mmCIF file of C-alpha atoms in Angstrom:
data_model
loop_
_atom_site.group_PDB
_atom_site.id
_atom_site.type_symbol
_atom_site.label_atom_id
_atom_site.label_comp_id
_atom_site.label_asym_id
_atom_site.label_seq_id
_atom_site.Cartn_x
_atom_site.Cartn_y
_atom_site.Cartn_z
ATOM 1 C CA MET A 18 41.996 5.225 -11.969
ATOM 2 C CA ALA A 19 38.823 6.543 -10.429
ATOM 3 C CA THR A 20 38.186 8.301 -7.149
ATOM 4 C CA SER A 21 35.941 7.320 -4.261
ATOM 5 C CA ASN A 22 33.441 9.945 -5.519
ATOM 6 C CA ASP A 23 32.772 7.701 -8.573
ATOM 7 C CA ILE A 24 31.469 4.786 -6.474
ATOM 8 C CA LYS A 25 27.903 3.815 -7.353
ATOM 9 C CA ASN A 26 25.748 0.701 -6.711
ATOM 10 C CA GLY A 27 26.962 -2.150 -8.912
ATOM 11 C CA THR A 28 30.448 -0.686 -9.443
ATOM 12 C CA ILE A 29 33.138 -3.385 -9.445
ATOM 13 C CA LEU A 30 36.266 -2.397 -7.495
ATOM 14 C CA LYS A 31 39.706 -4.031 -7.535
ATOM 15 C CA LEU A 32 41.013 -4.115 -3.962
ATOM 16 C CA ASP A 33 43.965 -6.222 -2.756
ATOM 17 C CA GLY A 34 43.843 -8.389 -5.903
ATOM 18 C CA ASN A 35 40.145 -9.278 -5.439
ATOM 19 C CA LEU A 36 37.040 -8.021 -7.193
ATOM 20 C CA TRP A 37 34.330 -6.441 -5.024
ATOM 21 C CA GLN A 38 30.849 -5.359 -6.116
ATOM 22 C CA THR A 39 29.340 -2.284 -4.457
ATOM 23 C CA ILE A 40 26.016 -3.174 -2.808
ATOM 24 C CA GLU A 41 25.468 0.125 -0.985
ATOM 25 C CA PHE A 42 27.314 3.417 -0.750
ATOM 26 C CA GLN A 43 26.838 6.626 1.213
ATOM 27 C CA HIS A 44 28.709 9.907 0.861
ATOM 28 C CA VAL A 45 29.166 11.368 4.357
ATOM 29 C CA LYS A 46 30.173 14.948 5.145
ATOM 30 C CA PRO A 47 30.469 15.284 8.912
ATOM 31 C CA GLY A 48 30.434 18.738 10.513
ATOM 32 C CA LYS A 49 33.993 18.236 11.680
ATOM 33 C CA GLY A 50 36.759 16.538 9.671
ATOM 34 C CA GLY A 51 36.950 15.427 6.061
ATOM 35 C CA ALA A 52 34.247 13.839 3.951
ATOM 36 C CA PHE A 53 34.288 10.097 3.284
ATOM 37 C CA VAL A 54 32.403 7.371 1.459
ATOM 38 C CA ARG A 55 30.951 4.466 3.472
ATOM 39 C CA THR A 56 30.381 1.334 1.365
ATOM 40 C CA LYS A 57 29.124 -2.226 1.677
ATOM 41 C CA LEU A 58 31.043 -4.513 -0.699
ATOM 42 C CA ARG A 59 30.479 -8.127 -1.782
ATOM 43 C CA ASN A 60 33.413 -10.272 -2.885
ATOM 44 C CA VAL A 61 32.515 -11.421 -6.411
ATOM 45 C CA THR A 62 34.113 -14.856 -6.078
ATOM 46 C CA SER A 63 33.368 -15.823 -2.447
ATOM 47 C CA GLY A 64 30.197 -13.809 -1.795
ATOM 48 C CA LYS A 65 31.619 -12.427 1.482
ATOM 49 C CA VAL A 66 30.171 -9.013 2.421
ATOM 50 C CA VAL A 67 32.313 -6.356 4.152
ATOM 51 C CA ASP A 68 31.967 -2.699 5.130
ATOM 52 C CA LYS A 69 34.727 -0.402 3.905
ATOM 53 C CA THR A 70 35.267 3.345 4.235
ATOM 54 C CA PHE A 71 37.173 5.473 1.721
ATOM 55 C CA ASN A 72 38.350 9.059 2.205
ATOM 56 C CA ALA A 73 36.717 11.522 -0.191
ATOM 57 C CA GLY A 74 38.731 11.764 -3.403
ATOM 58 C CA ALA A 75 40.870 8.697 -2.603
ATOM 59 C CA LYS A 76 42.139 6.877 -5.691
ATOM 60 C CA ILE A 77 40.512 3.489 -6.296
ATOM 61 C CA GLU A 78 40.869 0.982 -9.086
ATOM 62 C CA THR A 79 37.694 -0.052 -10.875
ATOM 63 C CA ALA A 80 37.350 -3.177 -12.992
ATOM 64 C CA THR A 81 35.644 -3.162 -16.370
ATOM 65 C CA VAL A 82 33.017 -5.876 -16.338
ATOM 66 C CA ASP A 83 31.156 -6.771 -19.523
ATOM 67 C CA ARG A 84 27.499 -7.730 -19.047
ATOM 68 C CA SER A 85 25.881 -9.607 -21.925
ATOM 69 C CA GLU A 86 22.566 -11.355 -22.518
ATOM 70 C CA TYR A 87 22.953 -15.129 -22.597
ATOM 71 C CA GLN A 88 20.444 -17.923 -22.961
ATOM 72 C CA TYR A 89 20.655 -20.846 -20.532
ATOM 73 C CA LEU A 90 20.792 -24.030 -22.620
ATOM 74 C CA TYR A 91 21.389 -27.012 -20.326
ATOM 75 C CA GLN A 92 23.315 -28.421 -17.379
ATOM 76 C CA ASP A 93 26.385 -30.494 -18.226
ATOM 77 C CA GLY A 94 27.401 -32.383 -15.078
ATOM 78 C CA GLU A 95 28.336 -29.717 -12.526
ATOM 79 C CA ASP A 96 28.601 -26.978 -15.162
ATOM 80 C CA TYR A 97 25.961 -24.877 -16.925
ATOM 81 C CA VAL A 98 26.060 -24.077 -20.645
ATOM 82 C CA PHE A 99 24.970 -20.648 -21.899
ATOM 83 C CA MET A 100 24.744 -19.217 -25.434
ATOM 84 C CA ASP A 101 25.494 -15.584 -26.302
ATOM 85 C CA ASN A 102 22.323 -14.146 -27.896
ATOM 86 C CA SER A 103 24.244 -11.971 -30.362
ATOM 87 C CA THR A 104 27.166 -14.184 -31.491
ATOM 88 C CA TYR A 105 25.691 -17.644 -30.705
ATOM 89 C CA ASP A 106 28.960 -18.603 -28.974
ATOM 90 C CA GLN A 107 28.540 -21.075 -26.126
ATOM 91 C CA ILE A 108 30.268 -20.762 -22.761
ATOM 92 C CA THR A 109 30.464 -23.189 -19.852
ATOM 93 C CA VAL A 110 29.975 -21.675 -16.392
ATOM 94 C CA PRO A 111 30.913 -23.620 -13.216
ATOM 95 C CA ALA A 112 28.168 -24.256 -10.639
ATOM 96 C CA ALA A 113 30.060 -22.150 -8.076
ATOM 97 C CA VAL A 114 29.714 -19.073 -10.318
ATOM 98 C CA VAL A 115 26.028 -19.728 -11.069
ATOM 99 C CA GLY A 116 25.282 -20.078 -7.341
ATOM 100 C CA ASP A 117 21.681 -19.566 -6.192
ATOM 101 C CA ALA A 118 20.575 -18.542 -9.700
ATOM 102 C CA SER A 119 20.335 -22.279 -10.502
ATOM 103 C CA ASN A 120 17.254 -22.443 -8.253
ATOM 104 C CA PHE A 121 15.311 -20.258 -10.689
ATOM 105 C CA MET A 122 16.791 -20.998 -14.152
ATOM 106 C CA LEU A 123 14.785 -22.859 -16.766
ATOM 107 C CA GLU A 124 16.164 -24.014 -20.098
ATOM 108 C CA ASN A 125 16.032 -21.344 -22.847
ATOM 109 C CA GLN A 126 15.704 -18.559 -20.254
ATOM 110 C CA ASN A 127 17.629 -15.318 -20.821
ATOM 111 C CA VAL A 128 20.008 -14.147 -18.081
ATOM 112 C CA THR A 129 22.805 -11.601 -17.867
ATOM 113 C CA VAL A 130 26.331 -13.002 -17.489
ATOM 114 C CA ALA A 131 28.999 -10.646 -16.114
ATOM 115 C CA MET A 132 32.434 -11.361 -17.609
ATOM 116 C CA TYR A 133 35.834 -10.052 -16.522
ATOM 117 C CA GLU A 134 38.842 -10.703 -18.760
ATOM 118 C CA GLY A 135 36.986 -13.524 -20.531
ATOM 119 C CA SER A 136 35.906 -15.457 -17.447
ATOM 120 C CA PRO A 137 32.378 -15.381 -15.996
ATOM 121 C CA LEU A 138 32.033 -13.701 -12.585
ATOM 122 C CA TYR A 139 28.360 -14.060 -11.729
ATOM 123 C CA ILE A 140 24.864 -14.542 -13.178
ATOM 124 C CA GLU A 141 22.244 -11.772 -12.938
ATOM 125 C CA MET A 142 18.681 -13.049 -12.961
ATOM 126 C CA PRO A 143 15.602 -10.926 -13.634
ATOM 127 C CA PRO A 144 13.987 -9.728 -10.358
ATOM 128 C CA SER A 145 11.236 -12.342 -10.627
ATOM 129 C CA VAL A 146 10.471 -15.473 -12.647
ATOM 130 C CA VAL A 147 7.347 -17.528 -13.322
ATOM 131 C CA LEU A 148 7.628 -21.178 -12.277
ATOM 132 C CA GLU A 149 5.135 -24.031 -12.112
ATOM 133 C CA ILE A 150 4.488 -25.922 -8.870
ATOM 134 C CA THR A 151 5.352 -29.572 -9.513
ATOM 135 C CA TYR A 152 4.534 -30.900 -6.041
ATOM 136 C CA THR A 153 2.669 -29.661 -3.006
ATOM 137 C CA GLU A 154 0.315 -31.209 -0.476
ATOM 138 C CA PRO A 155 -3.341 -30.781 -1.440
ATOM 139 C CA GLY A 156 -5.193 -27.868 0.115
ATOM 140 C CA LEU A 157 -7.966 -28.559 2.614
ATOM 141 C CA GLN A 158 -11.513 -27.248 2.563
ATOM 142 C CA GLY A 159 -11.614 -23.885 4.320
ATOM 143 C CA ASP A 160 -8.031 -22.851 3.508
ATOM 144 C CA ARG A 161 -7.914 -19.104 2.872
ATOM 145 C CA SER A 162 -5.352 -16.770 1.381
ATOM 146 C CA THR A 163 -4.846 -15.131 4.778
ATOM 147 C CA GLY A 164 -3.981 -18.457 6.401
ATOM 148 C CA GLY A 165 -0.576 -20.045 6.764
ATOM 149 C CA THR A 166 1.833 -21.387 4.206
ATOM 150 C CA LYS A 167 2.994 -24.801 3.068
ATOM 151 C CA PRO A 168 6.103 -26.005 1.207
ATOM 152 C CA ALA A 169 5.867 -26.411 -2.562
ATOM 153 C CA THR A 170 8.455 -27.693 -5.034
ATOM 154 C CA VAL A 171 8.722 -25.733 -8.303
ATOM 155 C CA GLU A 172 9.855 -27.118 -11.676
ATOM 156 C CA THR A 173 13.539 -26.309 -11.025
ATOM 157 C CA GLY A 174 13.490 -28.506 -7.900
ATOM 158 C CA TYR A 175 13.669 -25.533 -5.541
ATOM 159 C CA GLN A 176 11.302 -25.473 -2.553
ATOM 160 C CA ILE A 177 9.358 -22.313 -1.645
ATOM 161 C CA GLN A 178 6.603 -21.443 0.833
ATOM 162 C CA VAL A 179 3.190 -20.797 -0.760
ATOM 163 C CA PRO A 180 -0.330 -20.102 0.595
ATOM 164 C CA LEU A 181 -2.373 -23.159 1.578
ATOM 165 C CA PHE A 182 -4.916 -22.807 -1.259
ATOM 166 C CA LEU A 183 -2.389 -23.286 -4.116
ATOM 167 C CA GLU A 184 -2.356 -26.625 -5.896
ATOM 168 C CA GLN A 185 0.001 -28.659 -8.052
ATOM 169 C CA GLY A 186 0.258 -27.305 -11.623
ATOM 170 C CA THR A 187 -0.305 -23.661 -10.603
ATOM 171 C CA LYS A 188 2.120 -21.090 -12.047
ATOM 172 C CA VAL A 189 3.559 -18.705 -9.459
ATOM 173 C CA LYS A 190 5.810 -15.648 -9.539
ATOM 174 C CA VAL A 191 8.967 -16.064 -7.419
ATOM 175 C CA ASP A 192 11.424 -13.354 -6.286
ATOM 176 C CA THR A 193 14.899 -14.452 -7.481
ATOM 177 C CA ARG A 194 16.723 -12.452 -4.801
ATOM 178 C CA THR A 195 14.932 -13.943 -1.774
ATOM 179 C CA GLY A 196 13.081 -17.004 -3.098
ATOM 180 C CA ASP A 197 9.773 -15.627 -1.805
ATOM 181 C CA TYR A 198 6.373 -16.319 -3.342
ATOM 182 C CA LEU A 199 5.080 -13.119 -4.998
ATOM 183 C CA GLY A 200 1.733 -14.240 -6.380
ATOM 184 C CA ARG A 201 -0.221 -16.536 -8.627
ATOM 185 C CA VAL A 202 0.070 -16.123 -12.414
ATOM 186 C CA ASN A 203 -3.049 -16.641 -14.522
ATOM 187 C CA GLU A 204 -2.267 -17.522 -18.129
#
């Protein structure tokens, strides 16, 4: 058992039989009354985000989550197959667990898989990935980097907004948290 003072970003809590990941926390000591911890929690299975307040020193149950490096191998129907980089064991992860990470995963890419009691909870992607634009409308003469944006499809099939001057075949850096275009990659 831990106390509310042990809450940090990324801590997994067990509340009411569900697992919740701490997104934000703030220790508050008002001038009057007792101290407390204000948190923003995300349900690991459903993705629902809630605000919860704990009294300072309140007992909470934390869950031990193992994070390991896995390599994404291929998609098998609705499921995704990953290989543990240290033991070479393969695991199958349902599409619901992979979630939005599937928009940015390429075969043979390394990701972090969080496991709890032998079952995968969620996939952690690196903050940004490099993807190639497979389709976009051609740019027009006079398009500048300060102009507008246009839709572009990257090699995973995901669609992002890119500046007008980018063309098909260009490699771009994409933020995996928001899906935003971060810049062009010259290789």
